[in-house]
Coordinates of C-alpha atoms in Angstrom, one line a residue:
M1 CA 64.2 182.9 15.9
K2 CA 63.8 179.5 14.3
K3 CA 60.0 179.6 15.0
Y4 CA 59.6 182.7 12.7
K5 CA 62.1 182.0 10.0
N6 CA 59.4 181.1 7.4
Y7 CA 57.3 184.1 8.2
P8 CA 58.3 186.3 5.3
S9 CA 57.6 183.5 2.7
N10 CA 54.3 182.6 4.3
F11 CA 53.3 186.2 4.3
A12 CA 54.2 186.6 0.6
L13 CA 52.2 183.5 -0.2
L14 CA 49.1 184.6 1.7
T15 CA 49.4 188.0 0.1
F16 CA 49.6 186.5 -3.4
L17 CA 46.6 184.2 -2.7
S18 CA 44.6 187.1 -1.4
L19 CA 45.3 189.2 -4.4
F20 CA 44.6 186.3 -6.8
L21 CA 41.3 185.5 -5.2
T22 CA 40.3 189.2 -5.1
S23 CA 41.2 189.7 -8.8
F24 CA 39.4 186.4 -9.7
I25 CA 36.3 187.3 -7.9
F26 CA 36.4 190.9 -9.2
G27 CA 37.0 189.6 -12.7
Q28 CA 34.1 187.2 -12.5
T29 CA 31.9 189.9 -11.2
I30 CA 32.8 192.2 -14.2
R31 CA 32.4 189.3 -16.6
N32 CA 29.0 188.4 -15.2
D33 CA 28.0 192.0 -15.4
L34 CA 29.1 192.3 -19.0
L35 CA 27.2 189.2 -19.9
S36 CA 24.1 190.1 -18.1
L37 CA 20.8 190.0 -20.0
D38 CA 20.5 193.8 -19.9
N39 CA 23.9 194.3 -21.3
R40 CA 23.3 191.7 -24.0
K41 CA 20.1 193.4 -24.9
D42 CA 21.8 196.8 -25.2
F43 CA 24.6 195.2 -27.3
G44 CA 22.0 193.5 -29.5
N45 CA 20.3 196.9 -30.0
Y46 CA 23.6 198.5 -30.9
L47 CA 24.3 195.7 -33.5
F48 CA 20.7 196.0 -34.8
C49 CA 21.2 199.8 -35.4
Q50 CA 24.5 199.1 -37.0
K51 CA 22.7 196.7 -39.4
D52 CA 24.8 193.8 -38.1
Y53 CA 21.6 191.7 -38.1
L54 CA 23.0 188.2 -37.8
R55 CA 24.9 189.0 -34.6
A56 CA 22.0 191.0 -33.3
I57 CA 19.8 188.0 -33.6
D58 CA 22.3 185.9 -31.6
E59 CA 22.3 188.4 -28.8
F60 CA 18.5 188.9 -28.8
N61 CA 17.9 185.1 -28.7
I62 CA 20.1 184.7 -25.7
V63 CA 18.0 187.4 -23.9
L64 CA 14.8 185.8 -25.1
N65 CA 15.8 182.4 -23.7
G66 CA 16.3 184.0 -20.3
K67 CA 13.3 186.5 -20.4
W68 CA 10.6 186.9 -23.0
N69 CA 10.4 190.4 -24.6
D70 CA 7.9 191.2 -27.4
T71 CA 10.0 194.1 -28.7
L72 CA 13.1 192.0 -29.0
Q73 CA 11.2 189.2 -30.7
Y74 CA 9.9 191.8 -33.2
K75 CA 13.5 192.9 -33.8
V76 CA 14.6 189.3 -34.4
A77 CA 11.9 189.0 -37.1
S78 CA 12.8 192.4 -38.5
S79 CA 16.5 191.4 -38.7
Y80 CA 15.6 188.4 -40.8
F81 CA 13.4 190.6 -43.0
N82 CA 16.2 193.1 -43.5
M83 CA 18.5 190.2 -44.5
K84 CA 15.8 189.3 -47.1
K85 CA 15.2 186.0 -45.3
Y86 CA 11.4 186.5 -45.6
S87 CA 10.3 183.0 -44.6
D88 CA 12.3 183.2 -41.4
A89 CA 10.9 186.7 -40.8
M90 CA 7.3 185.3 -41.2
N91 CA 8.0 182.5 -38.7
N92 CA 9.3 184.9 -36.1
Y93 CA 6.5 187.5 -36.7
E94 CA 4.0 184.7 -36.2
K95 CA 5.2 184.2 -32.6
L96 CA 3.8 187.6 -31.8
F97 CA 0.3 187.1 -33.1
S98 CA -1.0 186.6 -29.5
S99 CA 1.0 189.6 -28.1
K100 CA -1.0 192.2 -26.3
L101 CA 1.5 194.9 -27.2
I102 CA 2.4 194.4 -30.8
S103 CA 0.3 191.7 -32.5
E104 CA -1.2 194.0 -35.1
E105 CA 2.2 195.3 -36.2
A106 CA 3.6 191.7 -36.3
K107 CA 0.7 190.6 -38.5
L108 CA 1.3 193.6 -40.8
E109 CA 5.0 192.7 -41.1
Y110 CA 4.0 189.1 -41.7
Y111 CA 2.1 190.2 -44.8
R112 CA 4.8 192.5 -45.8
S113 CA 7.3 189.6 -45.7
L114 CA 4.8 187.4 -47.6
F115 CA 4.5 190.0 -50.3
F116 CA 8.3 190.2 -50.7
I117 CA 8.4 186.5 -51.4
E118 CA 6.3 187.3 -54.5
D119 CA 4.0 184.4 -54.1
F120 CA 1.1 186.7 -54.7
E121 CA -1.6 183.9 -54.9
K122 CA -0.6 182.7 -51.4
F123 CA -0.5 186.3 -50.3
R124 CA -4.1 186.8 -51.3
K125 CA -5.2 183.4 -49.8
K126 CA -3.7 184.4 -46.4
F127 CA -6.3 187.2 -45.9
V128 CA -8.1 185.2 -43.1
A129 CA -9.2 186.2 -39.7
D130 CA -6.3 184.6 -37.7
Y131 CA -3.7 186.5 -39.6
F132 CA -5.4 189.7 -40.7
P133 CA -4.6 192.9 -38.7
K134 CA -7.8 195.0 -38.6
S135 CA -5.8 198.1 -37.7
Y136 CA -4.2 198.0 -41.1
E137 CA -7.1 196.7 -43.2
V138 CA -7.1 199.7 -45.6
Q139 CA -3.4 199.6 -46.3
L140 CA -3.2 195.8 -46.8
N141 CA -6.3 195.8 -49.1
R142 CA -4.4 198.2 -51.3
L143 CA -1.4 195.9 -51.4
R144 CA -3.7 193.0 -52.2
A145 CA -5.3 194.9 -55.0
Y146 CA -1.9 195.8 -56.3
S147 CA -0.7 192.2 -56.3
Y148 CA -3.1 191.4 -59.2
L149 CA -0.9 193.6 -61.4
M150 CA 2.2 191.6 -60.5
D151 CA 1.2 188.0 -61.5
D152 CA -0.8 186.2 -64.2
S153 CA -4.0 185.7 -62.2
E154 CA -7.3 186.9 -63.4
L155 CA -7.8 190.6 -62.9
P156 CA -10.8 191.9 -60.9
T157 CA -12.8 194.7 -62.5
E158 CA -11.1 198.1 -62.8
T159 CA -13.7 199.7 -60.6
E160 CA -13.1 197.1 -57.9
L161 CA -9.4 197.4 -58.1
I162 CA -9.0 201.2 -58.1
S163 CA -11.6 201.6 -55.4
K164 CA -9.0 200.6 -52.8
F165 CA -6.8 203.6 -53.6
E166 CA -6.9 207.3 -52.9
K167 CA -7.0 210.0 -55.5
P168 CA -3.2 210.5 -55.8
D169 CA -2.8 206.9 -56.9
V170 CA -6.0 206.2 -58.8
K171 CA -4.8 207.6 -62.2
Q172 CA -1.6 205.7 -62.2
I173 CA -3.2 202.4 -61.0
S174 CA -5.8 202.8 -63.7
E175 CA -3.1 203.2 -66.3
F176 CA -1.3 200.1 -65.0
Y177 CA -4.6 198.2 -65.0
N178 CA -5.3 199.0 -68.7
W179 CA -1.7 198.2 -69.6
K180 CA -2.1 194.8 -67.8
K181 CA -5.5 194.2 -69.3
E182 CA -4.5 195.0 -72.9
P183 CA -0.7 195.0 -73.1
P184 CA 0.7 196.5 -76.4
Y185 CA 2.0 193.1 -77.5
K186 CA 2.6 192.4 -81.2
S187 CA 1.8 189.3 -83.2
P188 CA 4.6 186.9 -84.2
T189 CA 2.3 185.5 -87.0
K190 CA 1.6 189.0 -88.3
A191 CA 5.3 189.8 -88.3
A192 CA 6.1 186.5 -90.2
I193 CA 3.4 187.2 -92.8
M194 CA 4.6 190.8 -93.3
S195 CA 8.2 189.6 -93.8
S196 CA 7.1 186.8 -96.2
I197 CA 5.4 189.5 -98.4
I198 CA 8.2 192.1 -98.1
P199 CA 11.4 190.9 -96.6
G200 CA 12.3 192.9 -93.4
L201 CA 8.9 194.4 -93.0
G202 CA 8.2 192.2 -89.9
K203 CA 11.4 193.7 -88.3
V204 CA 10.1 197.2 -89.1
Y205 CA 6.8 196.2 -87.4
V206 CA 8.7 195.7 -84.1
D207 CA 10.7 198.9 -84.5
E208 CA 13.9 197.1 -85.7
V209 CA 14.1 199.3 -88.7
G210 CA 17.9 198.9 -89.4
D211 CA 17.6 195.1 -89.3
G212 CA 14.5 195.3 -91.5
I213 CA 16.3 197.4 -94.2
T214 CA 19.3 195.1 -94.0
A215 CA 17.1 192.0 -94.5
F216 CA 15.3 193.6 -97.4
L217 CA 18.5 194.7 -99.2
L218 CA 20.3 191.4 -98.8
T219 CA 17.4 189.2 -99.8
G220 CA 16.7 191.5 -102.8
L221 CA 20.4 191.6 -103.8
F222 CA 20.8 187.8 -103.8
T223 CA 17.5 187.3 -105.6
Y224 CA 18.6 189.8 -108.3
L225 CA 22.0 188.1 -108.7
A226 CA 20.3 184.7 -108.9
M227 CA 18.0 185.9 -111.7
D228 CA 20.8 187.6 -113.5
K229 CA 22.9 184.4 -113.5
F230 CA 20.0 182.3 -114.7
Q231 CA 19.5 184.7 -117.6
K232 CA 23.2 184.3 -118.4
D233 CA 23.0 180.5 -118.1
Q234 CA 25.5 180.5 -115.3
T235 CA 23.6 177.8 -113.5
T236 CA 26.1 177.0 -110.8
S237 CA 26.5 180.5 -109.5
A238 CA 22.7 181.1 -110.1
W239 CA 21.8 178.2 -107.8
L240 CA 24.3 179.4 -105.2
Y241 CA 22.7 182.9 -105.2
T242 CA 19.3 181.3 -105.1
A243 CA 20.3 179.3 -102.0
L244 CA 21.6 182.5 -100.4
A245 CA 18.4 184.4 -101.3
A246 CA 16.3 181.6 -99.9
F247 CA 18.4 181.4 -96.7
F248 CA 18.0 185.2 -96.1
Y249 CA 14.3 185.1 -97.0
G250 CA 13.5 182.3 -94.6
G251 CA 15.8 183.7 -92.0
N252 CA 14.1 187.1 -92.1
I253 CA 10.7 185.4 -91.6
Y254 CA 11.9 183.4 -88.6
G255 CA 13.9 186.4 -87.3
S256 CA 10.8 188.6 -87.5
A257 CA 8.7 186.2 -85.4
S258 CA 11.6 185.9 -82.9
A259 CA 11.9 189.7 -82.8
V260 CA 8.3 189.9 -81.8
Q261 CA 8.8 187.5 -78.9
N262 CA 11.7 189.6 -77.7
Y263 CA 9.7 192.8 -78.2
N264 CA 6.8 191.3 -76.1
A265 CA 9.2 190.2 -73.4
S266 CA 10.6 193.7 -73.2
I267 CA 7.1 195.1 -72.9
K268 CA 6.4 192.8 -69.9
F269 CA 9.8 193.6 -68.4
T270 CA 9.1 197.3 -68.7
F271 CA 5.7 196.9 -67.2
D272 CA 6.9 194.9 -64.2
S273 CA 9.8 197.3 -63.6
E274 CA 7.5 200.4 -63.6
V275 CA 5.0 198.7 -61.3
K276 CA 7.7 197.8 -58.8
V277 CA 9.3 201.2 -59.0
Y278 CA 6.0 202.8 -58.3
I279 CA 5.1 200.6 -55.4
N280 CA 8.6 201.0 -53.9
K281 CA 8.2 204.8 -54.2
R282 CA 4.9 204.6 -52.4
D283 CA 6.4 202.3 -49.7
H284 CA 4.0 199.6 -50.6
F285 CA 1.2 201.7 -49.3
L286 CA 2.2 200.5 -45.8
P287 CA 3.4 202.5 -42.7
K288 CA 7.0 202.2 -41.7
P289 CA 7.8 199.2 -39.4
K290 CA 8.0 199.9 -35.7
Y291 CA 11.2 199.8 -33.6
M292 CA 13.5 200.6 -36.5
C293 CA 16.7 202.6 -36.1
E294 CA 16.7 205.8 -38.2

């Protein structure tokens, strides 16, 4: 009996160790399966479709470090694009320029990213053989033509610019071109001269009729009061009203010139806004990116 007295405790220990090792090995197997590249790719795709782009990039990069995948690299670049990190997007699209599967689409998205940076001069300079996707030549040439409306560079001829577009867009692009070529700006000098002749007339010139009438009435009132006081030999108050009349007279001249600058700034802002609204409505004349979740 002495020989077997420790048998129950040894059996319990062996059972515990067996169960522990089994659960450990099984747990490791499950963990390794969960962290497999295929599962990380699937999880990354899920995050991508949920628009959790930053975490999707992390998952995709882990997969890419283990096994290259053109589609995943494209999604990494697209994630940066969707986060409006356009320079990072360009760098990642550029890695796909030699891809047999998706090089043309990557080059297209490279240009889309460059356009969104709004460095339109650089955008036009990048139209070179190494970068240009021939499959999307028509669409990108439209975007290139459109870019001239969005910065202060010299415009090409109207015929050259609108020749890139189809009939539904030609009329609107032509209107934008003429607006850009000869914007309906007003002259600060003209406004100042008009207000020096008739106080407030420069404000009326820029459609600030209420301010123009106010300037005319106040300047006229203080001028009248100054003249009346001089006629009554009330020199102190006469000079006070003269100073006020001069102040409002000079102020309305300066204010009219400033009002023209504000007017012209609003014209430019309206133009830029309408151009951007139109191009957004037309999806930048480009096809939808590939491999996007609906």
